[in-house]
Amino acid sequence: QVQLVESGGGLVQAGGSLRLSCAASGRTFSSYGMAWFRQAPGKEREIVAAINWNGGSTDYADSVKGRFTIPRDNAKNTVTLQMNSLKPEDTGVYYCAAGGGYRLLRTKDEYDNWGQGTQVTVSS
């Protein structure tokens, strides 16, 4: 098992950047695939970015491709979501998630560990 705590959310102007961090506890962090999801008001939770256990494979939602990156640091038990060129449509609660396995996990059902979420608001 792994416990996840997100941080770094806040208010940012359109076109700006924001970096979210997810701190994980547990000695098995390096064996987990990680992802960031987001949920806007009145909408379903959707995957934003995913990274496999060693960072060798990543995947991004079409809406954020080229703007967001998801590096991880297994030595520090952290995964980051670097968000650049932010748009108002990026507003929502962002959740860190972890799932067991070595292959890249691309769907919500493959993740069984979730953080509490952190609010990101992008103003126009």
GROMACS .gro file of C-alpha atoms in nm:
model
  124
    1GLN     CA    1   0.000   0.000   0.000
    2VAL     CA    2   0.097   0.362  -0.045
    3GLN     CA    3  -0.038   0.683   0.104
    4LEU     CA    4  -0.047   0.994  -0.115
    5VAL     CA    5  -0.060   1.364  -0.026
    6GLU     CA    6  -0.087   1.635  -0.293
    7SER     CA    7   0.038   1.990  -0.260
    8GLY     CA    8   0.107   2.295  -0.474
    9GLY     CA    9  -0.242   2.387  -0.588
   10GLY     CA   10  -0.361   2.745  -0.597
   11LEU     CA   11  -0.467   3.035  -0.815
   12VAL     CA   12  -0.270   3.123  -1.127
   13GLN     CA   13  -0.330   3.350  -1.425
   14ALA     CA   14  -0.387   3.207  -1.771
   15GLY     CA   15  -0.058   3.148  -1.947
   16GLY     CA   16   0.124   3.093  -1.621
   17SER     CA   17   0.278   2.784  -1.469
   18LEU     CA   18   0.214   2.576  -1.160
   19ARG     CA   19   0.383   2.270  -1.017
   20LEU     CA   20   0.195   2.009  -0.818
   21SER     CA   21   0.373   1.757  -0.598
   22CYS     CA   22   0.259   1.422  -0.466
   23ALA     CA   23   0.441   1.282  -0.165
   24ALA     CA   24   0.412   0.909  -0.114
   25SER     CA   25   0.478   0.704   0.196
   26GLY     CA   26   0.570   0.340   0.186
   27ARG     CA   27   0.876   0.139   0.097
   28THR     CA   28   0.723   0.001  -0.224
   29PHE     CA   29   0.677   0.335  -0.402
   30SER     CA   30   0.916   0.243  -0.682
   31SER     CA   31   0.694  -0.049  -0.788
   32TYR     CA   32   0.386   0.168  -0.850
   33GLY     CA   33   0.263   0.332  -1.163
   34MET     CA   34   0.158   0.691  -1.093
   35ALA     CA   35  -0.086   0.933  -1.248
   36TRP     CA   36  -0.256   1.266  -1.210
   37PHE     CA   37  -0.630   1.299  -1.259
   38ARG     CA   38  -0.847   1.607  -1.246
   39GLN     CA   39  -1.215   1.676  -1.193
   40ALA     CA   40  -1.384   1.999  -1.293
   41PRO     CA   41  -1.714   2.101  -1.131
   42GLY     CA   42  -1.999   1.899  -1.277
   43LYS     CA   43  -1.769   1.678  -1.484
   44GLU     CA   44  -1.627   1.327  -1.456
   45ARG     CA   45  -1.279   1.264  -1.324
   46GLU     CA   46  -1.036   1.233  -1.613
   47ILE     CA   47  -0.676   1.125  -1.647
   48VAL     CA   48  -0.427   1.402  -1.713
   49ALA     CA   49  -0.091   1.224  -1.717
   50ALA     CA   50   0.057   0.887  -1.625
   51ILE     CA   51   0.406   0.753  -1.568
   52ASN     CA   52   0.523   0.397  -1.520
   53TRP     CA   53   0.728   0.261  -1.232
   54ASN     CA   54   1.071   0.380  -1.349
   55GLY     CA   55   0.971   0.685  -1.553
   56GLY     CA   56   1.053   0.518  -1.883
   57SER     CA   57   0.702   0.557  -2.024
   58THR     CA   58   0.457   0.846  -1.999
   59ASP     CA   59   0.120   0.932  -2.145
   60TYR     CA   60  -0.079   1.256  -2.153
   61ALA     CA   61  -0.433   1.356  -2.226
   62ASP     CA   62  -0.468   1.527  -2.562
   63SER     CA   63  -0.589   1.842  -2.389
   64VAL     CA   64  -0.261   1.887  -2.199
   65LYS     CA   65  -0.007   1.733  -2.437
   66GLY     CA   66   0.286   1.966  -2.490
   67ARG     CA   67   0.198   2.175  -2.186
   68PHE     CA   68   0.221   1.932  -1.890
   69THR     CA   69   0.493   1.690  -1.782
   70ILE     CA   70   0.493   1.421  -1.512
   71PRO     CA   71   0.842   1.350  -1.380
   72ARG     CA   72   0.898   1.124  -1.080
   73ASP     CA   73   1.179   1.084  -0.830
   74ASN     CA   74   1.173   0.740  -0.674
   75ALA     CA   75   1.461   0.827  -0.440
   76LYS     CA   76   1.245   1.101  -0.284
   77ASN     CA   77   0.913   0.916  -0.317
   78THR     CA   78   0.756   1.198  -0.517
   79VAL     CA   79   0.579   1.250  -0.844
   80THR     CA   80   0.527   1.595  -0.994
   81LEU     CA   81   0.287   1.751  -1.239
   82GLN     CA   82   0.453   2.048  -1.408
   83MET     CA   83   0.182   2.260  -1.573
   84ASN     CA   84   0.277   2.529  -1.822
   85SER     CA   85   0.072   2.759  -2.046
   86LEU     CA   86  -0.227   2.711  -1.820
   87LYS     CA   87  -0.578   2.774  -1.949
   88PRO     CA   88  -0.904   2.839  -1.761
   89GLU     CA   89  -1.023   2.495  -1.877
   90ASP     CA   90  -0.747   2.341  -1.665
   91THR     CA   91  -0.934   2.447  -1.351
   92GLY     CA   92  -1.034   2.163  -1.122
   93VAL     CA   93  -0.935   1.941  -0.834
   94TYR     CA   94  -0.621   1.745  -0.915
   95TYR     CA   95  -0.568   1.400  -0.766
   96CYS     CA   96  -0.256   1.191  -0.740
   97ALA     CA   97  -0.309   0.818  -0.791
   98ALA     CA   98  -0.099   0.502  -0.766
   99GLY     CA   99  -0.149   0.155  -0.910
  100GLY     CA  100   0.049  -0.165  -0.886
  101GLY     CA  101   0.234  -0.303  -1.183
  102TYR     CA  102   0.529  -0.232  -1.407
  103ARG     CA  103   0.344  -0.138  -1.725
  104LEU     CA  104   0.201   0.207  -1.791
  105LEU     CA  105  -0.151   0.239  -1.648
  106ARG     CA  106  -0.386   0.454  -1.854
  107THR     CA  107  -0.734   0.412  -1.703
  108LYS     CA  108  -0.894   0.513  -1.374
  109ASP     CA  109  -0.992   0.154  -1.291
  110GLU     CA  110  -0.624   0.053  -1.281
  111TYR     CA  111  -0.551   0.283  -0.987
  112ASP     CA  112  -0.647   0.185  -0.633
  113ASN     CA  113  -0.462   0.444  -0.422
  114TRP     CA  114  -0.574   0.806  -0.423
  115GLY     CA  115  -0.476   1.131  -0.257
  116GLN     CA  116  -0.725   1.383  -0.120
  117GLY     CA  117  -0.683   1.626  -0.409
  118THR     CA  118  -0.562   1.983  -0.446
  119GLN     CA  119  -0.750   2.271  -0.607
  120VAL     CA  120  -0.612   2.442  -0.916
  121THR     CA  121  -0.785   2.757  -1.040
  122VAL     CA  122  -0.677   2.934  -1.359
  123SER     CA  123  -0.810   3.286  -1.404
  124SER     CA  124  -0.855   3.459  -1.739
   0.00000   0.00000   0.00000
